[in-house]
Amino acid sequence: MNVYRTHEGLHHAFRDVLNFYYPDCIDVRTGGYVAQLDEREGYVYDSRSKHLVATARAVNNFSLGTLADGPEWCRTAAEHGLRFLSTVHWDPEQRGYDWLLDGRVPVDRTRYCYGHAFALLAGARAHQAEIPGGREELDRVFEVLEERFFEPDHGLYADRASPDWSELSSYRGANANMHTLEALLAAGEVTGEEHFFDRAYTVAERFARELAAETDGLLWEHYTDSWAHDLSYNEDEPDHQFRPPGYQPGHHAEWAKLLCLLAEHREEKWLLTRAMELFDAAMDLGWDDQYEGLYYTVESSGKPIVDDKYGWAHAEAIGASALLARHDTTYLEWYDRLWEYATTHLINPRYGNWYERLTREGELPEPDHGPEVEPGYHPITNCWLAMERLDREEGTLMAGE
């Protein structure tokens, strides 16, 4: 049997990623985290850059470590990061979170909904782990998201604003809304307050039903400020790091996971139906039958645009298949297949961290040593999610055959 169908196997993978980052990630000089670790050898290649998303994700990670009865240092590490997020990243004058710091000095104060979404997630998970200040952070970020980013006429969130909030970008995107949905679900689960689920439902319905209906059920990433599909966006930059053209199988799986989570709090049957449709689309269009693994971006026909394989996409598909398997055990086949690919290609055999990106054939390219890093949030979150649901179901989550 796949060892990752057991609590012990999942906890081992979860713990390995935490151990890769701790203690080197704790910046005792300037505060916050050092998130820029070389994914192959583990050395620090940039000790100065403090990226909002990396900070918030690491708070999430160590809070989940606390919830999963991890080492005692998980709690102190989460407290350490939350203090930095709530004081140094936070701009009290403009009431928003700074995007990028050099040590403690802001170098990019652009207000990104994406970054604020992860700050909300960090506050929610810290509150769940009873980290002091978690609830206060949750409430503060939600207020900013509602006042500055949410567009009532569209039922969705804008993407970014200038540092003083005077200018709002005309770009609208799926990614910021997807992660805001994720954070809203976490906030609802840890507080029990329905207004978080109400807002999450609005976002999910607008994207997964209404907007997707215009693209044959698939989820496009890029939109105009009136929320019209911008189908030509970045078509001349197929390798764009953060906003590539095409459909992303990994995001289809991630939306499927989030719809499953929302379905635990809403009775509308379309949520699970769409979750299955989106996951099936991710695998039908994105799975590489020759070399295994999920392509990064594809055309609506399934023809790959960028055939690289990203670790985050497979971690999200693992989480989605674990949740879907509670409703249809045939999804266990994908759960096992995804874990097999991850353990063979994506997980560093020396440290247990996950590689960011592979070539189509499964080779490691030269590492990207930029400030935007993924500090293990995707595998940690999805291992924790599977463990938590397995415990809730008394070990039956992935026992079916």
mmCIF file of C-alpha atoms in Angstrom, residues 153-385:
data_model
loop_
_atom_site.group_PDB
_atom_site.id
_atom_site.type_symbol
_atom_site.label_atom_id
_atom_site.label_comp_id
_atom_site.label_asym_id
_atom_site.label_seq_id
_atom_site.Cartn_x
_atom_site.Cartn_y
_atom_site.Cartn_z
ATOM 1 C CA ASP A 153 -20.318 44.776 -8.704
ATOM 2 C CA HIS A 154 -18.284 41.780 -9.847
ATOM 3 C CA GLY A 155 -18.149 39.684 -6.678
ATOM 4 C CA LEU A 156 -14.382 39.306 -7.044
ATOM 5 C CA TYR A 157 -11.130 40.897 -5.937
ATOM 6 C CA ALA A 158 -8.938 43.328 -7.867
ATOM 7 C CA ASP A 159 -5.288 42.445 -8.312
ATOM 8 C CA ARG A 160 -3.006 45.259 -7.164
ATOM 9 C CA ALA A 161 -2.820 48.935 -6.197
ATOM 10 C CA SER A 162 -0.185 51.629 -5.854
ATOM 11 C CA PRO A 163 1.474 52.067 -2.440
ATOM 12 C CA ASP A 164 -0.862 54.926 -1.494
ATOM 13 C CA TRP A 165 -3.928 53.108 -2.906
ATOM 14 C CA SER A 166 -4.559 55.940 -5.368
ATOM 15 C CA GLU A 167 -4.278 53.798 -8.491
ATOM 16 C CA LEU A 168 -5.760 50.370 -9.143
ATOM 17 C CA SER A 169 -4.264 48.219 -11.880
ATOM 18 C CA SER A 170 -6.555 47.347 -14.790
ATOM 19 C CA TYR A 171 -5.400 43.718 -14.652
ATOM 20 C CA ARG A 172 -7.665 41.178 -12.984
ATOM 21 C CA GLY A 173 -6.535 37.648 -12.257
ATOM 22 C CA ALA A 174 -7.645 34.210 -11.145
ATOM 23 C CA ASN A 175 -4.645 33.545 -8.936
ATOM 24 C CA ALA A 176 -5.286 36.335 -6.430
ATOM 25 C CA ASN A 177 -8.924 35.288 -6.134
ATOM 26 C CA MET A 178 -8.062 31.608 -5.754
ATOM 27 C CA HIS A 179 -5.730 32.274 -2.832
ATOM 28 C CA THR A 180 -8.132 34.745 -1.261
ATOM 29 C CA LEU A 181 -10.745 31.987 -1.444
ATOM 30 C CA GLU A 182 -8.295 29.644 0.270
ATOM 31 C CA ALA A 183 -7.656 32.156 3.055
ATOM 32 C CA LEU A 184 -11.378 32.889 3.490
ATOM 33 C CA LEU A 185 -12.058 29.184 3.944
ATOM 34 C CA ALA A 186 -9.332 28.937 6.581
ATOM 35 C CA ALA A 187 -10.692 32.027 8.355
ATOM 36 C CA GLY A 188 -14.195 30.566 8.360
ATOM 37 C CA GLU A 189 -13.026 27.207 9.653
ATOM 38 C CA VAL A 190 -11.028 28.621 12.553
ATOM 39 C CA THR A 191 -13.555 31.277 13.633
ATOM 40 C CA GLY A 192 -16.834 29.558 12.758
ATOM 41 C CA GLU A 193 -18.081 32.858 11.348
ATOM 42 C CA GLU A 194 -20.375 32.486 8.356
ATOM 43 C CA HIS A 195 -19.495 35.734 6.618
ATOM 44 C CA PHE A 196 -16.136 34.269 5.604
ATOM 45 C CA PHE A 197 -17.865 31.298 3.965
ATOM 46 C CA ASP A 198 -20.400 33.608 2.338
ATOM 47 C CA ARG A 199 -17.630 35.605 0.679
ATOM 48 C CA ALA A 200 -15.798 32.394 -0.285
ATOM 49 C CA TYR A 201 -18.945 31.071 -1.922
ATOM 50 C CA THR A 202 -19.374 34.277 -3.935
ATOM 51 C CA VAL A 203 -15.832 34.024 -5.301
ATOM 52 C CA ALA A 204 -16.151 30.309 -6.049
ATOM 53 C CA GLU A 205 -19.454 30.665 -7.877
ATOM 54 C CA ARG A 206 -18.275 33.611 -9.973
ATOM 55 C CA PHE A 207 -15.117 31.855 -11.070
ATOM 56 C CA ALA A 208 -15.832 28.158 -11.147
ATOM 57 C CA ARG A 209 -19.335 28.455 -12.646
ATOM 58 C CA GLU A 210 -20.020 31.779 -14.298
ATOM 59 C CA LEU A 211 -16.670 32.803 -15.778
ATOM 60 C CA ALA A 212 -15.686 29.218 -16.554
ATOM 61 C CA ALA A 213 -18.905 28.761 -18.536
ATOM 62 C CA GLU A 214 -17.465 31.161 -21.111
ATOM 63 C CA THR A 215 -14.436 28.905 -21.698
ATOM 64 C CA ASP A 216 -16.152 25.499 -21.878
ATOM 65 C CA GLY A 217 -15.751 24.849 -18.159
ATOM 66 C CA LEU A 218 -12.022 25.551 -18.060
ATOM 67 C CA LEU A 219 -10.476 28.251 -15.885
ATOM 68 C CA TRP A 220 -8.712 31.106 -17.650
ATOM 69 C CA GLU A 221 -6.173 33.091 -15.649
ATOM 70 C CA HIS A 222 -6.263 36.653 -17.038
ATOM 71 C CA TYR A 223 -9.014 39.282 -17.272
ATOM 72 C CA THR A 224 -9.678 42.945 -17.988
ATOM 73 C CA ASP A 225 -10.934 45.346 -15.333
ATOM 74 C CA SER A 226 -14.511 44.540 -16.401
ATOM 75 C CA TRP A 227 -13.786 40.845 -15.873
ATOM 76 C CA ALA A 228 -13.796 39.956 -19.564
ATOM 77 C CA HIS A 229 -11.503 37.104 -20.547
ATOM 78 C CA ASP A 230 -8.211 38.490 -21.862
ATOM 79 C CA LEU A 231 -7.372 35.522 -24.084
ATOM 80 C CA SER A 232 -4.378 37.217 -25.694
ATOM 81 C CA TYR A 233 -2.704 38.195 -22.431
ATOM 82 C CA ASN A 234 1.064 37.557 -22.550
ATOM 83 C CA GLU A 235 0.666 35.382 -25.637
ATOM 84 C CA ASP A 236 4.084 36.660 -26.743
ATOM 85 C CA GLU A 237 5.630 35.549 -23.420
ATOM 86 C CA PRO A 238 4.744 31.861 -23.051
ATOM 87 C CA ASP A 239 7.470 31.398 -20.418
ATOM 88 C CA HIS A 240 6.345 34.291 -18.214
ATOM 89 C CA GLN A 241 7.205 33.224 -14.665
ATOM 90 C CA PHE A 242 4.021 34.322 -12.936
ATOM 91 C CA ARG A 243 1.424 35.145 -15.609
ATOM 92 C CA PRO A 244 1.839 32.767 -18.522
ATOM 93 C CA PRO A 245 -0.809 32.387 -21.207
ATOM 94 C CA GLY A 246 -2.819 29.188 -21.493
ATOM 95 C CA TYR A 247 -4.561 26.944 -18.982
ATOM 96 C CA GLN A 248 -2.780 25.696 -15.878
ATOM 97 C CA PRO A 249 -3.595 22.098 -14.920
ATOM 98 C CA GLY A 250 -2.160 22.696 -11.451
ATOM 99 C CA HIS A 251 -4.603 25.529 -10.805
ATOM 100 C CA HIS A 252 -7.522 23.397 -11.993
ATOM 101 C CA ALA A 253 -6.552 20.824 -9.362
ATOM 102 C CA GLU A 254 -6.117 23.566 -6.755
ATOM 103 C CA TRP A 255 -9.576 25.002 -7.454
ATOM 104 C CA ALA A 256 -10.950 21.456 -7.207
ATOM 105 C CA LYS A 257 -9.431 21.126 -3.747
ATOM 106 C CA LEU A 258 -10.895 24.433 -2.599
ATOM 107 C CA LEU A 259 -14.359 23.547 -3.893
ATOM 108 C CA CYS A 260 -14.177 20.304 -1.919
ATOM 109 C CA LEU A 261 -13.340 22.271 1.218
ATOM 110 C CA LEU A 262 -16.167 24.728 0.606
ATOM 111 C CA ALA A 263 -18.570 21.816 0.081
ATOM 112 C CA GLU A 264 -17.947 20.818 3.701
ATOM 113 C CA HIS A 265 -19.736 24.039 4.701
ATOM 114 C CA ARG A 266 -22.328 24.448 1.943
ATOM 115 C CA GLU A 267 -25.015 22.080 0.678
ATOM 116 C CA GLU A 268 -25.027 23.143 -2.981
ATOM 117 C CA LYS A 269 -24.328 20.013 -5.005
ATOM 118 C CA TRP A 270 -22.599 21.853 -7.825
ATOM 119 C CA LEU A 271 -19.516 22.341 -5.641
ATOM 120 C CA LEU A 272 -18.494 18.690 -5.666
ATOM 121 C CA THR A 273 -19.609 18.218 -9.252
ATOM 122 C CA ARG A 274 -17.396 21.076 -10.406
ATOM 123 C CA ALA A 275 -14.538 19.888 -8.198
ATOM 124 C CA MET A 276 -14.555 16.546 -9.972
ATOM 125 C CA GLU A 277 -14.861 18.183 -13.390
ATOM 126 C CA LEU A 278 -11.925 20.496 -12.724
ATOM 127 C CA PHE A 279 -9.695 17.749 -11.364
ATOM 128 C CA ASP A 280 -10.574 15.478 -14.279
ATOM 129 C CA ALA A 281 -9.768 18.314 -16.693
ATOM 130 C CA ALA A 282 -6.414 18.852 -15.000
ATOM 131 C CA MET A 283 -5.454 15.226 -15.517
ATOM 132 C CA ASP A 284 -6.994 14.844 -18.981
ATOM 133 C CA LEU A 285 -5.327 17.951 -20.370
ATOM 134 C CA GLY A 286 -2.209 18.171 -18.249
ATOM 135 C CA TRP A 287 -0.843 14.691 -17.633
ATOM 136 C CA ASP A 288 2.211 13.750 -19.675
ATOM 137 C CA ASP A 289 1.659 10.146 -20.743
ATOM 138 C CA GLN A 290 5.242 9.757 -21.934
ATOM 139 C CA TYR A 291 7.269 11.153 -19.039
ATOM 140 C CA GLU A 292 4.566 11.344 -16.347
ATOM 141 C CA GLY A 293 3.782 14.475 -14.365
ATOM 142 C CA LEU A 294 1.668 17.550 -15.038
ATOM 143 C CA TYR A 295 2.566 20.136 -17.641
ATOM 144 C CA TYR A 296 2.749 23.723 -16.434
ATOM 145 C CA THR A 297 0.541 25.285 -19.123
ATOM 146 C CA VAL A 298 -1.517 23.851 -21.969
ATOM 147 C CA GLU A 299 -3.872 24.903 -24.724
ATOM 148 C CA SER A 300 -7.544 23.941 -24.433
ATOM 149 C CA SER A 301 -6.740 20.880 -26.545
ATOM 150 C CA GLY A 302 -4.144 19.701 -24.034
ATOM 151 C CA LYS A 303 -1.186 20.582 -26.246
ATOM 152 C CA PRO A 304 1.566 21.780 -23.894
ATOM 153 C CA ILE A 305 2.690 25.396 -24.080
ATOM 154 C CA VAL A 306 5.270 25.105 -21.286
ATOM 155 C CA ASP A 307 6.035 21.458 -20.627
ATOM 156 C CA ASP A 308 8.007 21.959 -17.403
ATOM 157 C CA LYS A 309 6.784 20.133 -14.293
ATOM 158 C CA TYR A 310 6.268 22.252 -11.140
ATOM 159 C CA GLY A 311 6.313 20.829 -7.643
ATOM 160 C CA TRP A 312 3.431 22.977 -6.401
ATOM 161 C CA ALA A 313 1.067 21.636 -9.078
ATOM 162 C CA HIS A 314 1.623 18.048 -7.978
ATOM 163 C CA ALA A 315 1.271 18.875 -4.278
ATOM 164 C CA GLU A 316 -2.064 20.579 -4.972
ATOM 165 C CA ALA A 317 -3.272 17.660 -7.078
ATOM 166 C CA ILE A 318 -2.359 15.311 -4.227
ATOM 167 C CA GLY A 319 -4.469 17.383 -1.829
ATOM 168 C CA ALA A 320 -7.371 17.507 -4.273
ATOM 169 C CA SER A 321 -7.327 13.761 -4.964
ATOM 170 C CA ALA A 322 -7.210 13.026 -1.218
ATOM 171 C CA LEU A 323 -10.387 15.052 -0.675
ATOM 172 C CA LEU A 324 -12.145 13.712 -3.754
ATOM 173 C CA ALA A 325 -11.367 10.140 -2.712
ATOM 174 C CA ARG A 326 -13.711 10.601 0.240
ATOM 175 C CA HIS A 327 -16.547 10.799 -2.309
ATOM 176 C CA ASP A 328 -15.232 8.479 -5.021
ATOM 177 C CA THR A 329 -12.419 6.046 -4.217
ATOM 178 C CA THR A 330 -11.327 5.860 -7.869
ATOM 179 C CA TYR A 331 -9.456 9.136 -7.194
ATOM 180 C CA LEU A 332 -7.069 7.086 -5.063
ATOM 181 C CA GLU A 333 -5.498 5.913 -8.311
ATOM 182 C CA TRP A 334 -4.454 9.479 -9.072
ATOM 183 C CA TYR A 335 -3.418 10.034 -5.452
ATOM 184 C CA ASP A 336 -1.013 7.102 -5.662
ATOM 185 C CA ARG A 337 0.241 8.039 -9.120
ATOM 186 C CA LEU A 338 0.937 11.621 -8.092
ATOM 187 C CA TRP A 339 2.841 10.537 -5.003
ATOM 188 C CA GLU A 340 4.861 8.098 -7.104
ATOM 189 C CA TYR A 341 5.894 10.906 -9.439
ATOM 190 C CA ALA A 342 6.692 13.194 -6.515
ATOM 191 C CA THR A 343 8.873 10.690 -4.690
ATOM 192 C CA THR A 344 10.678 9.661 -7.877
ATOM 193 C CA HIS A 345 11.321 13.134 -9.285
ATOM 194 C CA LEU A 346 10.247 16.079 -7.128
ATOM 195 C CA ILE A 347 11.389 15.294 -3.591
ATOM 196 C CA ASN A 348 15.036 15.948 -2.802
ATOM 197 C CA PRO A 349 16.349 12.537 -1.648
ATOM 198 C CA ARG A 350 18.903 14.210 0.603
ATOM 199 C CA TYR A 351 16.679 16.605 2.545
ATOM 200 C CA GLY A 352 13.049 15.826 1.742
ATOM 201 C CA ASN A 353 12.175 19.291 0.389
ATOM 202 C CA TRP A 354 10.376 19.589 -2.937
ATOM 203 C CA TYR A 355 12.030 20.982 -6.051
ATOM 204 C CA GLU A 356 10.343 23.997 -7.579
ATOM 205 C CA ARG A 357 10.588 22.957 -11.223
ATOM 206 C CA LEU A 358 11.763 20.135 -13.497
ATOM 207 C CA THR A 359 12.102 19.793 -17.231
ATOM 208 C CA ARG A 360 9.571 17.682 -19.056
ATOM 209 C CA GLU A 361 11.921 14.699 -18.820
ATOM 210 C CA GLY A 362 12.322 15.137 -15.068
ATOM 211 C CA GLU A 363 15.716 16.825 -15.018
ATOM 212 C CA LEU A 364 16.674 19.653 -12.672
ATOM 213 C CA PRO A 365 17.361 22.945 -14.467
ATOM 214 C CA GLU A 366 19.648 25.592 -13.058
ATOM 215 C CA PRO A 367 18.055 27.012 -9.881
ATOM 216 C CA ASP A 368 16.387 30.397 -9.927
ATOM 217 C CA HIS A 369 17.919 32.279 -7.033
ATOM 218 C CA GLY A 370 15.439 35.137 -7.006
ATOM 219 C CA PRO A 371 13.618 36.639 -4.008
ATOM 220 C CA GLU A 372 10.296 34.989 -4.957
ATOM 221 C CA VAL A 373 10.514 31.549 -3.406
ATOM 222 C CA GLU A 374 8.153 28.763 -2.363
ATOM 223 C CA PRO A 375 9.136 27.879 1.246
ATOM 224 C CA GLY A 376 7.465 24.466 1.261
ATOM 225 C CA TYR A 377 3.935 25.830 1.631
ATOM 226 C CA HIS A 378 2.329 23.580 -1.003
ATOM 227 C CA PRO A 379 3.588 20.168 0.227
ATOM 228 C CA ILE A 380 3.237 21.143 3.896
ATOM 229 C CA THR A 381 -0.327 22.413 3.462
ATOM 230 C CA ASN A 382 -1.499 19.436 1.447
ATOM 231 C CA CYS A 383 0.147 16.828 3.653
ATOM 232 C CA TRP A 384 -1.452 18.508 6.660
ATOM 233 C CA LEU A 385 -4.809 18.633 4.917
#
